[in-house]
JSON list of C-alpha atoms in Angstrom, two decimals:
[
{"chain": "Z", "resi": 1, "resn": "ASP", "atom": "CA", "xyz": [174.11, -64.60, -80.24]},
{"chain": "Z", "resi": 2, "resn": "SER", "atom": "CA", "xyz": [173.00, -61.15, -79.06]},
{"chain": "Z", "resi": 3, "resn": "GLY", "atom": "CA", "xyz": [176.39, -60.22, -77.63]},
{"chain": "Z", "resi": 4, "resn": "VAL", "atom": "CA", "xyz": [174.93, -59.75, -74.15]},
{"chain": "Z", "resi": 5, "resn": "THR", "atom": "CA", "xyz": [176.38, -62.15, -71.60]},
{"chain": "Z", "resi": 6, "resn": "GLN", "atom": "CA", "xyz": [174.62, -63.16, -68.42]},
{"chain": "Z", "resi": 7, "resn": "THR", "atom": "CA", "xyz": [176.00, -65.33, -65.66]},
{"chain": "Z", "resi": 8, "resn": "PRO", "atom": "CA", "xyz": [175.17, -67.66, -64.14]},
{"chain": "Z", "resi": 9, "resn": "LYS", "atom": "CA", "xyz": [172.62, -69.35, -66.39]},
{"chain": "Z", "resi": 10, "resn": "HIS", "atom": "CA", "xyz": [171.00, -71.14, -63.49]},
{"chain": "Z", "resi": 11, "resn": "LEU", "atom": "CA", "xyz": [170.96, -70.42, -59.79]},
{"chain": "Z", "resi": 12, "resn": "ILE", "atom": "CA", "xyz": [169.34, -72.47, -57.06]},
{"chain": "Z", "resi": 13, "resn": "THR", "atom": "CA", "xyz": [169.25, -71.09, -53.57]},
{"chain": "Z", "resi": 14, "resn": "ALA", "atom": "CA", "xyz": [167.22, -71.05, -50.40]},
{"chain": "Z", "resi": 15, "resn": "THR", "atom": "CA", "xyz": [164.83, -68.52, -48.93]},
{"chain": "Z", "resi": 16, "resn": "GLY", "atom": "CA", "xyz": [166.52, -65.75, -47.02]},
{"chain": "Z", "resi": 17, "resn": "GLN", "atom": "CA", "xyz": [169.71, -65.94, -49.06]},
{"chain": "Z", "resi": 18, "resn": "ARG", "atom": "CA", "xyz": [171.33, -63.30, -51.23]},
{"chain": "Z", "resi": 19, "resn": "VAL", "atom": "CA", "xyz": [172.48, -63.72, -54.83]},
{"chain": "Z", "resi": 20, "resn": "THR", "atom": "CA", "xyz": [174.19, -61.61, -57.47]},
{"chain": "Z", "resi": 21, "resn": "LEU", "atom": "CA", "xyz": [173.39, -61.80, -61.15]},
{"chain": "Z", "resi": 22, "resn": "ARG", "atom": "CA", "xyz": [175.91, -60.45, -63.61]},
{"chain": "Z", "resi": 23, "resn": "CYS", "atom": "CA", "xyz": [175.51, -58.92, -67.05]},
{"chain": "Z", "resi": 24, "resn": "SER", "atom": "CA", "xyz": [178.00, -57.78, -69.66]},
{"chain": "Z", "resi": 25, "resn": "PRO", "atom": "CA", "xyz": [176.43, -55.61, -72.36]},
{"chain": "Z", "resi": 26, "resn": "ARG", "atom": "CA", "xyz": [177.21, -55.73, -76.06]},
{"chain": "Z", "resi": 27, "resn": "SER", "atom": "CA", "xyz": [180.46, -54.11, -76.99]},
{"chain": "Z", "resi": 28, "resn": "GLY", "atom": "CA", "xyz": [179.88, -50.39, -77.33]},
{"chain": "Z", "resi": 29, "resn": "ASP", "atom": "CA", "xyz": [176.50, -50.32, -75.59]},
{"chain": "Z", "resi": 30, "resn": "LEU", "atom": "CA", "xyz": [176.29, -47.90, -72.70]},
{"chain": "Z", "resi": 31, "resn": "SER", "atom": "CA", "xyz": [172.86, -48.74, -71.34]},
{"chain": "Z", "resi": 32, "resn": "VAL", "atom": "CA", "xyz": [171.77, -51.82, -69.43]},
{"chain": "Z", "resi": 33, "resn": "TYR", "atom": "CA", "xyz": [168.26, -52.89, -68.51]},
{"chain": "Z", "resi": 34, "resn": "TRP", "atom": "CA", "xyz": [167.05, -55.55, -66.08]},
{"chain": "Z", "resi": 35, "resn": "TYR", "atom": "CA", "xyz": [163.76, -57.39, -66.51]},
{"chain": "Z", "resi": 36, "resn": "GLN", "atom": "CA", "xyz": [162.05, -60.10, -64.48]},
{"chain": "Z", "resi": 37, "resn": "GLN", "atom": "CA", "xyz": [159.96, -62.79, -66.17]},
{"chain": "Z", "resi": 38, "resn": "SER", "atom": "CA", "xyz": [157.95, -65.08, -63.93]},
{"chain": "Z", "resi": 39, "resn": "LEU", "atom": "CA", "xyz": [156.46, -68.31, -65.22]},
{"chain": "Z", "resi": 40, "resn": "ASP", "atom": "CA", "xyz": [154.09, -67.59, -68.09]},
{"chain": "Z", "resi": 41, "resn": "GLN", "atom": "CA", "xyz": [154.30, -63.89, -67.34]},
{"chain": "Z", "resi": 42, "resn": "GLY", "atom": "CA", "xyz": [155.42, -60.90, -69.28]},
{"chain": "Z", "resi": 43, "resn": "LEU", "atom": "CA", "xyz": [158.59, -58.93, -68.85]},
{"chain": "Z", "resi": 44, "resn": "GLN", "atom": "CA", "xyz": [158.54, -56.71, -65.79]},
{"chain": "Z", "resi": 45, "resn": "PHE", "atom": "CA", "xyz": [160.88, -53.75, -66.01]},
{"chain": "Z", "resi": 46, "resn": "LEU", "atom": "CA", "xyz": [163.14, -53.46, -62.99]},
{"chain": "Z", "resi": 47, "resn": "ILE", "atom": "CA", "xyz": [165.78, -50.84, -63.64]},
{"chain": "Z", "resi": 48, "resn": "GLN", "atom": "CA", "xyz": [167.89, -49.18, -66.32]},
{"chain": "Z", "resi": 49, "resn": "TYR", "atom": "CA", "xyz": [171.39, -47.75, -66.22]},
{"chain": "Z", "resi": 50, "resn": "TYR", "atom": "CA", "xyz": [173.20, -45.50, -68.63]},
{"chain": "Z", "resi": 51, "resn": "ASN", "atom": "CA", "xyz": [176.96, -45.14, -68.43]},
{"chain": "Z", "resi": 52, "resn": "GLY", "atom": "CA", "xyz": [177.03, -45.97, -64.75]},
{"chain": "Z", "resi": 53, "resn": "GLU", "atom": "CA", "xyz": [174.09, -43.85, -63.70]},
{"chain": "Z", "resi": 54, "resn": "GLU", "atom": "CA", "xyz": [170.57, -44.99, -62.89]},
{"chain": "Z", "resi": 55, "resn": "ARG", "atom": "CA", "xyz": [168.23, -43.71, -65.60]},
{"chain": "Z", "resi": 56, "resn": "ALA", "atom": "CA", "xyz": [164.86, -45.30, -64.93]},
{"chain": "Z", "resi": 57, "resn": "LYS", "atom": "CA", "xyz": [163.35, -47.40, -62.19]},
{"chain": "Z", "resi": 58, "resn": "GLY", "atom": "CA", "xyz": [160.41, -49.76, -62.36]},
{"chain": "Z", "resi": 59, "resn": "ASN", "atom": "CA", "xyz": [158.66, -51.67, -59.62]},
{"chain": "Z", "resi": 60, "resn": "ILE", "atom": "CA", "xyz": [161.89, -52.98, -58.19]},
{"chain": "Z", "resi": 61, "resn": "LEU", "atom": "CA", "xyz": [161.62, -54.30, -54.65]},
{"chain": "Z", "resi": 62, "resn": "GLU", "atom": "CA", "xyz": [163.66, -52.68, -51.89]},
{"chain": "Z", "resi": 63, "resn": "ARG", "atom": "CA", "xyz": [165.34, -56.06, -51.36]},
{"chain": "Z", "resi": 64, "resn": "PHE", "atom": "CA", "xyz": [166.74, -55.76, -54.88]},
{"chain": "Z", "resi": 65, "resn": "SER", "atom": "CA", "xyz": [169.51, -53.42, -55.92]},
{"chain": "Z", "resi": 66, "resn": "ALA", "atom": "CA", "xyz": [171.64, -52.97, -58.98]},
{"chain": "Z", "resi": 67, "resn": "GLN", "atom": "CA", "xyz": [174.59, -51.04, -60.26]},
{"chain": "Z", "resi": 68, "resn": "GLN", "atom": "CA", "xyz": [176.56, -50.48, -63.42]},
{"chain": "Z", "resi": 69, "resn": "PHE", "atom": "CA", "xyz": [180.31, -50.40, -63.09]},
{"chain": "Z", "resi": 70, "resn": "PRO", "atom": "CA", "xyz": [182.89, -48.24, -64.93]},
{"chain": "Z", "resi": 71, "resn": "ASP", "atom": "CA", "xyz": [183.58, -51.09, -67.35]},
{"chain": "Z", "resi": 72, "resn": "LEU", "atom": "CA", "xyz": [179.79, -51.03, -68.07]},
{"chain": "Z", "resi": 73, "resn": "HIS", "atom": "CA", "xyz": [178.99, -54.46, -66.76]},
{"chain": "Z", "resi": 74, "resn": "SER", "atom": "CA", "xyz": [176.06, -54.57, -64.39]},
{"chain": "Z", "resi": 75, "resn": "GLU", "atom": "CA", "xyz": [175.05, -56.59, -61.36]},
{"chain": "Z", "resi": 76, "resn": "LEU", "atom": "CA", "xyz": [171.63, -57.22, -59.91]},
{"chain": "Z", "resi": 77, "resn": "ASN", "atom": "CA", "xyz": [171.64, -58.09, -56.23]},
{"chain": "Z", "resi": 78, "resn": "LEU", "atom": "CA", "xyz": [168.67, -59.91, -54.74]},
{"chain": "Z", "resi": 79, "resn": "SER", "atom": "CA", "xyz": [168.56, -60.32, -50.96]},
{"chain": "Z", "resi": 80, "resn": "SER", "atom": "CA", "xyz": [166.30, -61.91, -48.38]},
{"chain": "Z", "resi": 81, "resn": "LEU", "atom": "CA", "xyz": [165.03, -64.11, -51.14]},
{"chain": "Z", "resi": 82, "resn": "GLU", "atom": "CA", "xyz": [161.47, -65.37, -51.09]},
{"chain": "Z", "resi": 83, "resn": "LEU", "atom": "CA", "xyz": [159.83, -68.19, -53.01]},
{"chain": "Z", "resi": 84, "resn": "GLY", "atom": "CA", "xyz": [158.08, -65.64, -55.19]},
{"chain": "Z", "resi": 85, "resn": "ASP", "atom": "CA", "xyz": [161.40, -64.28, -56.43]},
{"chain": "Z", "resi": 86, "resn": "SER", "atom": "CA", "xyz": [161.85, -67.43, -58.49]},
{"chain": "Z", "resi": 87, "resn": "ALA", "atom": "CA", "xyz": [161.90, -66.20, -62.07]},
{"chain": "Z", "resi": 88, "resn": "LEU", "atom": "CA", "xyz": [163.95, -65.70, -65.19]},
{"chain": "Z", "resi": 89, "resn": "TYR", "atom": "CA", "xyz": [165.97, -62.51, -64.97]},
{"chain": "Z", "resi": 90, "resn": "PHE", "atom": "CA", "xyz": [166.97, -60.91, -68.24]},
{"chain": "Z", "resi": 91, "resn": "CYS", "atom": "CA", "xyz": [169.53, -58.27, -68.86]},
{"chain": "Z", "resi": 92, "resn": "ALA", "atom": "CA", "xyz": [169.39, -56.25, -72.06]},
{"chain": "Z", "resi": 93, "resn": "SER", "atom": "CA", "xyz": [171.57, -53.54, -73.51]},
{"chain": "Z", "resi": 94, "resn": "SER", "atom": "CA", "xyz": [171.26, -50.74, -76.00]},
{"chain": "Z", "resi": 95, "resn": "ALA", "atom": "CA", "xyz": [173.57, -48.11, -77.40]},
{"chain": "Z", "resi": 96, "resn": "LYS", "atom": "CA", "xyz": [172.51, -45.10, -75.33]},
{"chain": "Z", "resi": 97, "resn": "GLY", "atom": "CA", "xyz": [169.25, -46.09, -73.71]},
{"chain": "Z", "resi": 98, "resn": "GLY", "atom": "CA", "xyz": [167.33, -43.47, -75.59]},
{"chain": "Z", "resi": 99, "resn": "VAL", "atom": "CA", "xyz": [163.92, -43.53, -77.17]},
{"chain": "Z", "resi": 100, "resn": "GLY", "atom": "CA", "xyz": [163.73, -45.72, -80.23]},
{"chain": "Z", "resi": 101, "resn": "GLU", "atom": "CA", "xyz": [166.72, -47.90, -79.55]},
{"chain": "Z", "resi": 102, "resn": "LYS", "atom": "CA", "xyz": [166.25, -51.61, -79.84]},
{"chain": "Z", "resi": 103, "resn": "LEU", "atom": "CA", "xyz": [167.23, -53.82, -76.96]},
{"chain": "Z", "resi": 104, "resn": "PHE", "atom": "CA", "xyz": [169.51, -56.83, -77.20]},
{"chain": "Z", "resi": 105, "resn": "PHE", "atom": "CA", "xyz": [168.71, -59.43, -74.57]},
{"chain": "Z", "resi": 106, "resn": "GLY", "atom": "CA", "xyz": [170.97, -61.91, -72.88]},
{"chain": "Z", "resi": 107, "resn": "SER", "atom": "CA", "xyz": [169.98, -65.53, -72.40]},
{"chain": "Z", "resi": 108, "resn": "GLY", "atom": "CA", "xyz": [168.83, -64.86, -68.85]},
{"chain": "Z", "resi": 109, "resn": "THR", "atom": "CA", "xyz": [169.52, -66.24, -65.41]},
{"chain": "Z", "resi": 110, "resn": "GLN", "atom": "CA", "xyz": [166.99, -68.75, -64.14]},
{"chain": "Z", "resi": 111, "resn": "LEU", "atom": "CA", "xyz": [166.66, -68.25, -60.40]},
{"chain": "Z", "resi": 112, "resn": "SER", "atom": "CA", "xyz": [165.00, -70.93, -58.30]},
{"chain": "Z", "resi": 113, "resn": "VAL", "atom": "CA", "xyz": [164.37, -70.18, -54.63]},
{"chain": "Z", "resi": 114, "resn": "LEU", "atom": "CA", "xyz": [163.58, -73.28, -52.62]},
{"chain": "W", "resi": 1, "resn": "GLY", "atom": "CA", "xyz": [152.02, -45.13, -64.97]},
{"chain": "W", "resi": 2, "resn": "GLN", "atom": "CA", "xyz": [151.97, -46.34, -68.50]},
{"chain": "W", "resi": 3, "resn": "GLN", "atom": "CA", "xyz": [150.33, -49.68, -69.13]},
{"chain": "W", "resi": 4, "resn": "VAL", "atom": "CA", "xyz": [150.60, -51.80, -72.23]},
{"chain": "W", "resi": 5, "resn": "MET", "atom": "CA", "xyz": [148.08, -54.54, -72.76]},
{"chain": "W", "resi": 6, "resn": "GLN", "atom": "CA", "xyz": [148.03, -57.29, -75.35]},
{"chain": "W", "resi": 7, "resn": "ILE", "atom": "CA", "xyz": [145.30, -59.60, -76.52]},
{"chain": "W", "resi": 8, "resn": "PRO", "atom": "CA", "xyz": [144.81, -62.43, -76.86]},
{"chain": "W", "resi": 9, "resn": "GLN", "atom": "CA", "xyz": [146.93, -64.04, -74.17]},
{"chain": "W", "resi": 10, "resn": "TYR", "atom": "CA", "xyz": [147.10, -67.30, -76.12]},
{"chain": "W", "resi": 11, "resn": "GLN", "atom": "CA", "xyz": [146.32, -68.27, -79.68]},
{"chain": "W", "resi": 12, "resn": "HIS", "atom": "CA", "xyz": [146.36, -71.81, -80.97]},
{"chain": "W", "resi": 13, "resn": "VAL", "atom": "CA", "xyz": [146.12, -72.05, -84.76]},
{"chain": "W", "resi": 14, "resn": "GLN", "atom": "CA", "xyz": [146.39, -74.68, -87.45]},
{"chain": "W", "resi": 15, "resn": "GLU", "atom": "CA", "xyz": [149.43, -74.30, -89.64]},
{"chain": "W", "resi": 16, "resn": "GLY", "atom": "CA", "xyz": [148.49, -72.16, -92.59]},
{"chain": "W", "resi": 17, "resn": "GLU", "atom": "CA", "xyz": [145.96, -70.06, -90.69]},
{"chain": "W", "resi": 18, "resn": "ASP", "atom": "CA", "xyz": [146.49, -66.38, -90.03]},
{"chain": "W", "resi": 19, "resn": "PHE", "atom": "CA", "xyz": [147.26, -64.89, -86.63]},
{"chain": "W", "resi": 20, "resn": "THR", "atom": "CA", "xyz": [146.88, -61.42, -85.16]},
{"chain": "W", "resi": 21, "resn": "THR", "atom": "CA", "xyz": [147.89, -59.95, -81.83]},
{"chain": "W", "resi": 22, "resn": "TYR", "atom": "CA", "xyz": [146.80, -56.52, -80.63]},
{"chain": "W", "resi": 23, "resn": "CYS", "atom": "CA", "xyz": [148.60, -54.11, -78.37]},
{"chain": "W", "resi": 24, "resn": "ASN", "atom": "CA", "xyz": [147.05, -51.14, -76.54]},
{"chain": "W", "resi": 25, "resn": "SER", "atom": "CA", "xyz": [148.75, -48.47, -74.50]},
{"chain": "W", "resi": 26, "resn": "SER", "atom": "CA", "xyz": [147.16, -46.27, -71.86]},
{"chain": "W", "resi": 27, "resn": "THR", "atom": "CA", "xyz": [149.25, -43.35, -73.14]},
{"chain": "W", "resi": 28, "resn": "THR", "atom": "CA", "xyz": [150.42, -42.05, -76.49]},
{"chain": "W", "resi": 29, "resn": "LEU", "atom": "CA", "xyz": [153.66, -43.68, -77.57]},
{"chain": "W", "resi": 30, "resn": "SER", "atom": "CA", "xyz": [156.56, -42.07, -79.37]},
{"chain": "W", "resi": 31, "resn": "ASN", "atom": "CA", "xyz": [157.24, -45.41, -80.99]},
{"chain": "W", "resi": 32, "resn": "ILE", "atom": "CA", "xyz": [156.44, -49.07, -80.52]},
{"chain": "W", "resi": 33, "resn": "GLN", "atom": "CA", "xyz": [158.66, -52.09, -80.80]},
{"chain": "W", "resi": 34, "resn": "TRP", "atom": "CA", "xyz": [157.87, -55.76, -81.30]},
{"chain": "W", "resi": 35, "resn": "TYR", "atom": "CA", "xyz": [159.87, -58.67, -79.96]},
{"chain": "W", "resi": 36, "resn": "LYS", "atom": "CA", "xyz": [159.60, -62.43, -80.34]},
{"chain": "W", "resi": 37, "resn": "GLN", "atom": "CA", "xyz": [160.57, -64.91, -77.66]},
{"chain": "W", "resi": 38, "resn": "ARG", "atom": "CA", "xyz": [160.91, -68.52, -78.74]},
{"chain": "W", "resi": 39, "resn": "PRO", "atom": "CA", "xyz": [160.16, -71.19, -76.11]},
{"chain": "W", "resi": 40, "resn": "GLY", "atom": "CA", "xyz": [163.13, -71.37, -73.77]},
{"chain": "W", "resi": 41, "resn": "GLY", "atom": "CA", "xyz": [164.76, -68.39, -75.45]},
{"chain": "W", "resi": 42, "resn": "HIS", "atom": "CA", "xyz": [165.17, -64.69, -74.94]},
{"chain": "W", "resi": 43, "resn": "PRO", "atom": "CA", "xyz": [163.27, -61.82, -76.57]},
{"chain": "W", "resi": 44, "resn": "VAL", "atom": "CA", "xyz": [164.57, -60.83, -79.97]},
{"chain": "W", "resi": 45, "resn": "PHE", "atom": "CA", "xyz": [163.82, -57.51, -81.60]},
{"chain": "W", "resi": 46, "resn": "LEU", "atom": "CA", "xyz": [161.61, -57.70, -84.69]},
{"chain": "W", "resi": 47, "resn": "ILE", "atom": "CA", "xyz": [160.73, -54.17, -85.70]},
{"chain": "W", "resi": 48, "resn": "GLN", "atom": "CA", "xyz": [160.04, -50.62, -84.62]},
{"chain": "W", "resi": 49, "resn": "LEU", "atom": "CA", "xyz": [157.21, -48.34, -85.75]},
{"chain": "W", "resi": 50, "resn": "VAL", "atom": "CA", "xyz": [157.45, -44.60, -85.31]},
{"chain": "W", "resi": 51, "resn": "LYS", "atom": "CA", "xyz": [154.93, -42.77, -87.47]},
{"chain": "W", "resi": 52, "resn": "SER", "atom": "CA", "xyz": [151.21, -42.52, -86.94]},
{"chain": "W", "resi": 53, "resn": "GLY", "atom": "CA", "xyz": [149.44, -45.05, -89.17]},
{"chain": "W", "resi": 54, "resn": "GLU", "atom": "CA", "xyz": [152.71, -46.67, -90.19]},
{"chain": "W", "resi": 55, "resn": "VAL", "atom": "CA", "xyz": [152.61, -50.14, -91.73]},
{"chain": "W", "resi": 56, "resn": "LYS", "atom": "CA", "xyz": [155.68, -52.31, -92.15]},
{"chain": "W", "resi": 57, "resn": "LYS", "atom": "CA", "xyz": [156.07, -55.78, -93.56]},
{"chain": "W", "resi": 58, "resn": "GLN", "atom": "CA", "xyz": [158.61, -58.49, -92.98]},
{"chain": "W", "resi": 59, "resn": "LYS", "atom": "CA", "xyz": [157.80, -61.40, -95.28]},
{"chain": "W", "resi": 60, "resn": "ARG", "atom": "CA", "xyz": [154.61, -62.90, -93.80]},
{"chain": "W", "resi": 61, "resn": "LEU", "atom": "CA", "xyz": [154.52, -60.47, -90.87]},
{"chain": "W", "resi": 62, "resn": "THR", "atom": "CA", "xyz": [152.67, -57.15, -91.07]},
{"chain": "W", "resi": 63, "resn": "PHE", "atom": "CA", "xyz": [152.99, -54.55, -88.34]},
{"chain": "W", "resi": 64, "resn": "GLN", "atom": "CA", "xyz": [150.72, -51.54, -87.90]},
{"chain": "W", "resi": 65, "resn": "PHE", "atom": "CA", "xyz": [150.86, -48.49, -85.66]},
{"chain": "W", "resi": 66, "resn": "GLY", "atom": "CA", "xyz": [147.57, -46.82, -84.93]},
{"chain": "W", "resi": 67, "resn": "GLU", "atom": "CA", "xyz": [146.69, -43.31, -86.03]},
{"chain": "W", "resi": 68, "resn": "ALA", "atom": "CA", "xyz": [146.57, -42.11, -82.43]},
{"chain": "W", "resi": 69, "resn": "LYS", "atom": "CA", "xyz": [149.85, -43.92, -81.65]},
{"chain": "W", "resi": 70, "resn": "LYS", "atom": "CA", "xyz": [148.22, -45.77, -78.77]},
{"chain": "W", "resi": 71, "resn": "ASN", "atom": "CA", "xyz": [147.73, -49.14, -80.39]},
{"chain": "W", "resi": 72, "resn": "SER", "atom": "CA", "xyz": [149.50, -51.54, -82.67]},
{"chain": "W", "resi": 73, "resn": "SER", "atom": "CA", "xyz": [149.00, -54.93, -84.24]},
{"chain": "W", "resi": 74, "resn": "LEU", "atom": "CA", "xyz": [151.06, -57.77, -85.62]},
{"chain": "W", "resi": 75, "resn": "HIS", "atom": "CA", "xyz": [149.52, -60.00, -88.26]},
{"chain": "W", "resi": 76, "resn": "ILE", "atom": "CA", "xyz": [151.09, -63.21, -89.49]},
{"chain": "W", "resi": 77, "resn": "THR", "atom": "CA", "xyz": [149.80, -64.64, -92.76]},
{"chain": "W", "resi": 78, "resn": "ALA", "atom": "CA", "xyz": [149.77, -68.40, -93.24]},
{"chain": "W", "resi": 79, "resn": "THR", "atom": "CA", "xyz": [151.48, -69.36, -89.99]},
{"chain": "W", "resi": 80, "resn": "GLN", "atom": "CA", "xyz": [154.27, -71.90, -89.93]},
{"chain": "W", "resi": 81, "resn": "THR", "atom": "CA", "xyz": [155.58, -73.99, -87.06]},
{"chain": "W", "resi": 82, "resn": "THR", "atom": "CA", "xyz": [158.61, -71.72, -86.94]},
{"chain": "W", "resi": 83, "resn": "ASP", "atom": "CA", "xyz": [156.32, -68.87, -85.88]},
{"chain": "W", "resi": 84, "resn": "VAL", "atom": "CA", "xyz": [155.75, -70.51, -82.50]},
{"chain": "W", "resi": 85, "resn": "GLY", "atom": "CA", "xyz": [156.65, -68.28, -79.58]},
{"chain": "W", "resi": 86, "resn": "THR", "atom": "CA", "xyz": [155.48, -65.33, -77.55]},
{"chain": "W", "resi": 87, "resn": "TYR", "atom": "CA", "xyz": [155.14, -61.97, -79.26]},
{"chain": "W", "resi": 88, "resn": "PHE", "atom": "CA", "xyz": [155.60, -58.84, -77.16]},
{"chain": "W", "resi": 89, "resn": "CYS", "atom": "CA", "xyz": [154.99, -55.23, -77.99]},
{"chain": "W", "resi": 90, "resn": "ALA", "atom": "CA", "xyz": [156.89, -52.59, -76.05]},
{"chain": "W", "resi": 91, "resn": "GLY", "atom": "CA", "xyz": [156.60, -48.85, -75.68]},
{"chain": "W", "resi": 92, "resn": "MET", "atom": "CA", "xyz": [158.84, -46.36, -73.99]},
{"chain": "W", "resi": 93, "resn": "ASP", "atom": "CA", "xyz": [157.33, -43.85, -71.63]},
{"chain": "W", "resi": 94, "resn": "SER", "atom": "CA", "xyz": [158.57, -40.33, -70.98]},
{"chain": "W", "resi": 95, "resn": "SER", "atom": "CA", "xyz": [160.86, -41.52, -68.18]},
{"chain": "W", "resi": 96, "resn": "TYR", "atom": "CA", "xyz": [162.78, -43.92, -70.46]},
{"chain": "W", "resi": 97, "resn": "LYS", "atom": "CA", "xyz": [161.12, -47.06, -69.15]},
{"chain": "W", "resi": 98, "resn": "LEU", "atom": "CA", "xyz": [160.59, -49.55, -71.95]},
{"chain": "W", "resi": 99, "resn": "ILE", "atom": "CA", "xyz": [157.34, -51.19, -70.89]},
{"chain": "W", "resi": 100, "resn": "PHE", "atom": "CA", "xyz": [156.48, -54.54, -72.40]},
{"chain": "W", "resi": 101, "resn": "GLY", "atom": "CA", "xyz": [153.00, -55.80, -73.04]},
{"chain": "W", "resi": 102, "resn": "SER", "atom": "CA", "xyz": [151.86, -59.02, -71.44]},
{"chain": "W", "resi": 103, "resn": "GLY", "atom": "CA", "xyz": [152.59, -60.95, -74.62]},
{"chain": "W", "resi": 104, "resn": "THR", "atom": "CA", "xyz": [150.64, -63.29, -76.87]},
{"chain": "W", "resi": 105, "resn": "ARG", "atom": "CA", "xyz": [151.72, -66.89, -76.95]},
{"chain": "W", "resi": 106, "resn": "LEU", "atom": "CA", "xyz": [151.28, -68.44, -80.39]},
{"chain": "W", "resi": 107, "resn": "LEU", "atom": "CA", "xyz": [151.01, -72.19, -80.76]},
{"chain": "W", "resi": 108, "resn": "VAL", "atom": "CA", "xyz": [150.86, -73.72, -84.23]},
{"chain": "W", "resi": 109, "resn": "ARG", "atom": "CA", "xyz": [149.45, -77.18, -84.92]},
{"chain": "W", "resi": 110, "resn": "PRO", "atom": "CA", "xyz": [151.30, -78.86, -87.78]}
]
């Protein structure tokens, strides 16, 4: 168990809908990362937060947004969903989000857009 | 932006054979990390290399960081069925993005 909690584990929805994925980092970790993993694909970096502030941004679509709350949990919002958004979404956390820190990954949320 | 490439994409070996995956970055890395993702699981941190030319071993796994700090390799000696999974390298760029390689999926025939 990595200590990172993601909910829900599975999500099935329809095109055009909006969903929210939730992540609680390991106790004491201040930085949260979001990654997208499509079938048989690598891990695509979406966004990183540190102590409530956005620190780094990847190729995150405008339809996607995220935030990190004062209690350090994070949410990834996906709107106007398309079939191609179906993927496994991972959240990871690290102590301070600095160079050289290892990431602890949650078990992921499997999103299926029908 | 920074790109991290891994080869091969897939490797199917007989149990007992060796396995190597290679990672190449388009830019110099301050460090490189390796993760393993078992089928149906999430990535798990294996190791980090920091110094130019660094070599680290974990039992049957040997990790190397290139002299120019732009490439790395993971070698597994005498693979076992428990080694099955996808191995990712990852490097952090100057803007704090931890970029993962495309991964090498290892399949082991018992």
